[in-house]
């Protein structure tokens, strides 16, 4: 199976909270990331969490990590139409001497009025 | 401070041709990685360069090769192009020889279409 798995689509109403979920298989993952990709653009690092943390909050973004279940989630509060994009979960560990993220297939977030 | 810059942004090539894509890392970054993102997929790691040498490589054939220059910029070369090489090619840079797991930044990518 895939090393990092995400659901492919999420549709929410503007103003609601969005929760995007991710599972991964590598128990030695050190960093877990959320990247955002807007249509036709590259990847923007939204936030990351170190593996010894279980929660990180950054303005409207809350990341929850359940290391036992290898489950990562991204909550976006007060979702806006500008949040519509593809969100990629990724994990990395320092194998081979450097961190190289492994990505999921991405979750398309659609925000409708 | 410019981020990671890539060129060209879009290009079209014919099967069998060769292509070179270029990347300038973010200022202060010395390690460059290349990823391939096919339509509807997540980015797949191709290889990483540090100190002008390929340090790690993903599951890509030898048709994919690269180079890093003394100023840390990098090129990705793909020979004998196949239709399946059509994708967005992303460059990522990081400082500290790749030892910083929380400062990996991506460029806008180069869209390659093979016809």
mmCIF file of C-alpha atoms in Angstrom:
data_model
loop_
_atom_site.group_PDB
_atom_site.id
_atom_site.type_symbol
_atom_site.label_atom_id
_atom_site.label_comp_id
_atom_site.label_asym_id
_atom_site.label_seq_id
_atom_site.Cartn_x
_atom_site.Cartn_y
_atom_site.Cartn_z
ATOM 1 C CA UNK A 1 0.000 0.000 0.000
ATOM 2 C CA UNK A 2 0.878 3.652 -0.102
ATOM 3 C CA UNK A 3 3.303 5.006 2.506
ATOM 4 C CA UNK A 4 1.130 8.071 3.051
ATOM 5 C CA UNK A 5 -2.629 7.927 2.480
ATOM 6 C CA UNK A 6 -5.198 10.676 2.295
ATOM 7 C CA UNK A 7 -8.798 10.895 1.198
ATOM 8 C CA UNK A 8 -8.997 12.510 -2.237
ATOM 9 C CA UNK A 9 -11.777 15.060 -1.785
ATOM 10 C CA UNK A 10 -13.351 17.217 0.898
ATOM 11 C CA UNK A 11 -16.163 19.713 0.378
ATOM 12 C CA UNK A 12 -17.095 22.259 3.046
ATOM 13 C CA UNK A 13 -19.207 25.374 3.356
ATOM 14 C CA UNK A 14 -17.496 28.731 3.763
ATOM 15 C CA UNK A 15 -17.119 29.573 7.450
ATOM 16 C CA UNK A 16 -17.156 25.956 8.592
ATOM 17 C CA UNK A 17 -14.122 24.061 9.842
ATOM 18 C CA UNK A 18 -12.301 21.657 7.532
ATOM 19 C CA UNK A 19 -10.519 18.569 8.770
ATOM 20 C CA UNK A 20 -8.151 16.755 6.430
ATOM 21 C CA UNK A 21 -6.853 13.386 7.579
ATOM 22 C CA UNK A 22 -3.740 11.419 6.736
ATOM 23 C CA UNK A 23 -2.235 8.107 7.756
ATOM 24 C CA UNK A 24 1.360 7.013 7.283
ATOM 25 C CA UNK A 25 3.257 3.795 7.744
ATOM 26 C CA UNK A 26 6.806 4.769 8.745
ATOM 27 C CA UNK A 27 7.132 4.530 12.525
ATOM 28 C CA UNK A 28 10.481 6.345 12.350
ATOM 29 C CA UNK A 29 8.982 9.498 10.818
ATOM 30 C CA UNK A 30 10.538 12.542 12.432
ATOM 31 C CA UNK A 31 8.754 15.417 10.717
ATOM 32 C CA UNK A 32 5.230 15.489 9.362
ATOM 33 C CA UNK A 33 4.130 18.232 7.045
ATOM 34 C CA UNK A 34 1.163 19.823 5.408
ATOM 35 C CA UNK A 35 1.744 21.479 2.053
ATOM 36 C CA UNK A 36 -0.791 23.463 0.014
ATOM 37 C CA UNK A 37 -0.901 23.526 -3.772
ATOM 38 C CA UNK A 38 -3.092 25.991 -5.615
ATOM 39 C CA UNK A 39 -4.046 25.347 -9.260
ATOM 40 C CA UNK A 40 -1.041 25.539 -11.551
ATOM 41 C CA UNK A 41 1.341 26.381 -8.720
ATOM 42 C CA UNK A 42 4.100 24.773 -6.702
ATOM 43 C CA UNK A 43 3.970 23.543 -3.117
ATOM 44 C CA UNK A 44 3.666 25.928 -0.209
ATOM 45 C CA UNK A 45 4.753 24.669 3.225
ATOM 46 C CA UNK A 46 1.778 25.396 5.470
ATOM 47 C CA UNK A 47 2.979 23.865 8.691
ATOM 48 C CA UNK A 48 4.898 20.949 10.112
ATOM 49 C CA UNK A 49 4.994 19.050 13.382
ATOM 50 C CA UNK A 50 7.862 17.260 15.033
ATOM 51 C CA UNK A 51 7.172 13.682 15.967
ATOM 52 C CA UNK A 52 7.476 14.246 19.732
ATOM 53 C CA UNK A 53 4.579 16.713 19.656
ATOM 54 C CA UNK A 54 0.911 15.835 19.544
ATOM 55 C CA UNK A 55 -0.531 19.206 18.629
ATOM 56 C CA UNK A 56 0.550 22.418 16.957
ATOM 57 C CA UNK A 57 -1.565 25.506 16.406
ATOM 58 C CA UNK A 58 -0.783 28.314 13.996
ATOM 59 C CA UNK A 59 -3.534 30.913 13.553
ATOM 60 C CA UNK A 60 -6.420 29.131 11.789
ATOM 61 C CA UNK A 61 -4.465 25.895 11.432
ATOM 62 C CA UNK A 62 -4.360 23.096 14.017
ATOM 63 C CA UNK A 63 -2.300 19.970 13.448
ATOM 64 C CA UNK A 64 -2.971 16.867 15.505
ATOM 65 C CA UNK A 65 -0.589 13.910 15.562
ATOM 66 C CA UNK A 66 -1.438 10.483 16.935
ATOM 67 C CA UNK A 67 1.894 8.713 16.704
ATOM 68 C CA UNK A 68 0.543 5.434 18.037
ATOM 69 C CA UNK A 69 -2.004 5.210 15.231
ATOM 70 C CA UNK A 70 0.265 7.006 12.731
ATOM 71 C CA UNK A 71 -2.520 9.496 12.051
ATOM 72 C CA UNK A 72 -2.096 13.176 11.216
ATOM 73 C CA UNK A 73 -4.842 15.728 10.742
ATOM 74 C CA UNK A 74 -5.078 19.345 9.663
ATOM 75 C CA UNK A 75 -7.948 21.458 10.882
ATOM 76 C CA UNK A 76 -8.656 24.766 9.170
ATOM 77 C CA UNK A 77 -10.940 27.004 11.194
ATOM 78 C CA UNK A 78 -13.348 29.428 9.482
ATOM 79 C CA UNK A 79 -12.594 28.008 6.033
ATOM 80 C CA UNK A 80 -12.596 30.584 3.235
ATOM 81 C CA UNK A 81 -12.930 30.232 -0.529
ATOM 82 C CA UNK A 82 -9.251 31.128 -0.782
ATOM 83 C CA UNK A 83 -8.469 27.915 1.089
ATOM 84 C CA UNK A 84 -9.664 25.877 -1.901
ATOM 85 C CA UNK A 85 -6.594 23.943 -3.021
ATOM 86 C CA UNK A 86 -4.958 20.532 -2.835
ATOM 87 C CA UNK A 87 -3.448 19.709 0.549
ATOM 88 C CA UNK A 88 -0.588 17.242 0.733
ATOM 89 C CA UNK A 89 0.434 15.334 3.801
ATOM 90 C CA UNK A 90 4.096 14.284 3.906
ATOM 91 C CA UNK A 91 6.480 12.602 6.295
ATOM 92 C CA UNK A 92 10.248 12.378 6.529
ATOM 93 C CA UNK A 93 13.018 10.905 8.580
ATOM 94 C CA UNK A 94 16.761 11.441 8.354
ATOM 95 C CA UNK A 95 17.631 8.348 6.394
ATOM 96 C CA UNK A 96 20.667 8.673 4.165
ATOM 97 C CA UNK A 97 21.719 11.756 6.123
ATOM 98 C CA UNK A 98 19.004 14.167 5.046
ATOM 99 C CA UNK A 99 15.272 14.684 5.275
ATOM 100 C CA UNK A 100 13.370 13.807 2.103
ATOM 101 C CA UNK A 101 9.595 14.088 2.382
ATOM 102 C CA UNK A 102 7.351 11.310 1.111
ATOM 103 C CA UNK A 103 4.001 12.647 -0.035
ATOM 104 C CA UNK A 104 0.450 11.396 -0.179
ATOM 105 C CA UNK A 105 -1.716 11.880 -3.259
ATOM 106 C CA UNK A 106 -3.290 15.020 -1.879
ATOM 107 C CA UNK A 107 -6.769 16.008 -0.725
ATOM 108 C CA UNK A 108 -8.713 18.455 -2.893
ATOM 109 C CA UNK A 109 -10.501 20.888 -0.610
ATOM 110 C CA UNK A 110 -13.504 22.581 -2.207
ATOM 111 C CA UNK A 111 -15.018 25.485 -0.315
ATOM 112 C CA UNK A 112 -18.455 26.594 -1.469
ATOM 113 C CA UNK A 113 -20.427 29.665 -0.404
ATOM 114 C CA UNK B 1 14.765 37.373 -0.558
ATOM 115 C CA UNK B 2 13.920 35.246 -3.574
ATOM 116 C CA UNK B 3 12.606 31.812 -2.856
ATOM 117 C CA UNK B 4 13.283 28.752 -4.962
ATOM 118 C CA UNK B 5 13.159 29.700 -8.632
ATOM 119 C CA UNK B 6 12.745 27.331 -11.562
ATOM 120 C CA UNK B 7 12.915 27.678 -15.319
ATOM 121 C CA UNK B 8 11.335 27.299 -17.747
ATOM 122 C CA UNK B 9 7.812 27.401 -16.372
ATOM 123 C CA UNK B 10 6.294 25.508 -19.294
ATOM 124 C CA UNK B 11 7.724 23.561 -22.195
ATOM 125 C CA UNK B 12 6.658 21.067 -24.814
ATOM 126 C CA UNK B 13 8.978 18.368 -26.144
ATOM 127 C CA UNK B 14 8.666 15.494 -28.570
ATOM 128 C CA UNK B 15 9.147 11.837 -27.662
ATOM 129 C CA UNK B 16 12.801 10.852 -27.806
ATOM 130 C CA UNK B 17 14.093 14.359 -27.214
ATOM 131 C CA UNK B 18 16.093 15.537 -24.244
ATOM 132 C CA UNK B 19 15.182 18.268 -21.760
ATOM 133 C CA UNK B 20 17.056 20.338 -19.178
ATOM 134 C CA UNK B 21 15.281 22.031 -16.297
ATOM 135 C CA UNK B 22 16.928 24.542 -13.985
ATOM 136 C CA UNK B 23 16.624 25.460 -10.342
ATOM 137 C CA UNK B 24 18.092 28.169 -8.137
ATOM 138 C CA UNK B 25 17.744 27.397 -4.433
ATOM 139 C CA UNK B 26 16.579 29.815 -1.805
ATOM 140 C CA UNK B 27 19.362 32.058 -0.528
ATOM 141 C CA UNK B 28 21.380 30.266 2.132
ATOM 142 C CA UNK B 29 20.273 26.807 1.031
ATOM 143 C CA UNK B 30 22.891 24.328 -0.142
ATOM 144 C CA UNK B 31 20.908 21.161 -0.828
ATOM 145 C CA UNK B 32 18.596 20.674 -3.797
ATOM 146 C CA UNK B 33 16.079 17.914 -4.444
ATOM 147 C CA UNK B 34 13.993 17.204 -7.517
ATOM 148 C CA UNK B 35 10.500 15.744 -7.578
ATOM 149 C CA UNK B 36 8.163 14.628 -10.346
ATOM 150 C CA UNK B 37 4.443 15.253 -9.895
ATOM 151 C CA UNK B 38 2.212 13.530 -12.415
ATOM 152 C CA UNK B 39 -1.348 14.733 -12.845
ATOM 153 C CA UNK B 40 -3.492 13.736 -9.865
ATOM 154 C CA UNK B 41 -0.542 12.373 -7.915
ATOM 155 C CA UNK B 42 1.673 13.532 -5.110
ATOM 156 C CA UNK B 43 5.275 14.528 -5.783
ATOM 157 C CA UNK B 44 7.694 11.609 -6.205
ATOM 158 C CA UNK B 45 11.336 12.023 -5.173
ATOM 159 C CA UNK B 46 13.834 11.789 -8.040
ATOM 160 C CA UNK B 47 17.181 12.664 -6.433
ATOM 161 C CA UNK B 48 19.001 15.042 -4.122
ATOM 162 C CA UNK B 49 22.223 16.957 -4.656
ATOM 163 C CA UNK B 50 24.669 18.275 -2.105
ATOM 164 C CA UNK B 51 28.242 19.453 -2.681
ATOM 165 C CA UNK B 52 27.772 18.896 -6.409
ATOM 166 C CA UNK B 53 27.125 15.181 -5.928
ATOM 167 C CA UNK B 54 24.026 13.039 -6.074
ATOM 168 C CA UNK B 55 23.442 11.973 -2.489
ATOM 169 C CA UNK B 56 20.181 10.066 -2.618
ATOM 170 C CA UNK B 57 18.069 8.775 -5.454
ATOM 171 C CA UNK B 58 14.485 7.632 -5.767
ATOM 172 C CA UNK B 59 13.094 4.961 -8.033
ATOM 173 C CA UNK B 60 13.749 6.643 -11.379
ATOM 174 C CA UNK B 61 15.648 5.273 -14.399
ATOM 175 C CA UNK B 62 19.083 6.446 -15.490
ATOM 176 C CA UNK B 63 17.439 8.610 -18.162
ATOM 177 C CA UNK B 64 16.992 11.065 -15.294
ATOM 178 C CA UNK B 65 20.254 12.743 -14.359
ATOM 179 C CA UNK B 66 21.264 15.927 -12.660
ATOM 180 C CA UNK B 67 23.970 18.310 -11.784
ATOM 181 C CA UNK B 68 24.690 20.814 -9.060
ATOM 182 C CA UNK B 69 26.927 23.815 -9.596
ATOM 183 C CA UNK B 70 29.292 25.517 -7.129
ATOM 184 C CA UNK B 71 26.685 28.239 -6.530
ATOM 185 C CA UNK B 72 24.253 25.449 -5.420
ATOM 186 C CA UNK B 73 21.980 25.838 -8.434
ATOM 187 C CA UNK B 74 20.956 22.617 -10.111
ATOM 188 C CA UNK B 75 19.812 21.092 -13.373
ATOM 189 C CA UNK B 76 17.607 18.105 -14.074
ATOM 190 C CA UNK B 77 18.164 16.341 -17.389
ATOM 191 C CA UNK B 78 15.834 13.786 -18.888
ATOM 192 C CA UNK B 79 16.935 11.857 -21.983
ATOM 193 C CA UNK B 80 14.880 9.844 -24.467
ATOM 194 C CA UNK B 81 11.629 11.428 -23.350
ATOM 195 C CA UNK B 82 8.526 9.270 -23.044
ATOM 196 C CA UNK B 83 4.911 10.376 -23.017
ATOM 197 C CA UNK B 84 4.797 9.282 -19.368
ATOM 198 C CA UNK B 85 7.429 11.867 -18.457
ATOM 199 C CA UNK B 86 4.797 14.568 -18.858
ATOM 200 C CA UNK B 87 4.497 16.078 -15.388
ATOM 201 C CA UNK B 88 5.220 19.012 -13.143
ATOM 202 C CA UNK B 89 8.855 18.918 -12.062
ATOM 203 C CA UNK B 90 9.444 20.499 -8.699
ATOM 204 C CA UNK B 91 12.682 21.617 -7.147
ATOM 205 C CA UNK B 92 13.072 21.843 -3.378
ATOM 206 C CA UNK B 93 15.891 23.401 -1.418
ATOM 207 C CA UNK B 94 16.975 23.171 2.187
ATOM 208 C CA UNK B 95 19.902 24.509 4.250
ATOM 209 C CA UNK B 96 22.376 22.748 6.497
ATOM 210 C CA UNK B 97 23.263 19.935 4.123
ATOM 211 C CA UNK B 98 19.677 18.693 4.221
ATOM 212 C CA UNK B 99 19.780 18.208 7.985
ATOM 213 C CA UNK B 100 16.980 20.706 8.598
ATOM 214 C CA UNK B 101 13.740 18.798 8.318
ATOM 215 C CA UNK B 102 11.564 21.829 8.921
ATOM 216 C CA UNK B 103 12.891 24.156 6.224
ATOM 217 C CA UNK B 104 12.174 22.422 2.930
ATOM 218 C CA UNK B 105 10.893 24.890 0.367
ATOM 219 C CA UNK B 106 9.590 24.228 -3.122
ATOM 220 C CA UNK B 107 9.634 26.244 -6.293
ATOM 221 C CA UNK B 108 6.682 26.833 -8.607
ATOM 222 C CA UNK B 109 7.756 23.977 -10.855
ATOM 223 C CA UNK B 110 8.334 23.393 -14.550
ATOM 224 C CA UNK B 111 5.457 21.932 -16.515
ATOM 225 C CA UNK B 112 6.755 19.456 -19.100
ATOM 226 C CA UNK B 113 4.475 18.117 -21.809
ATOM 227 C CA UNK B 114 5.798 15.336 -24.049
ATOM 228 C CA UNK B 115 3.935 14.853 -27.326
#
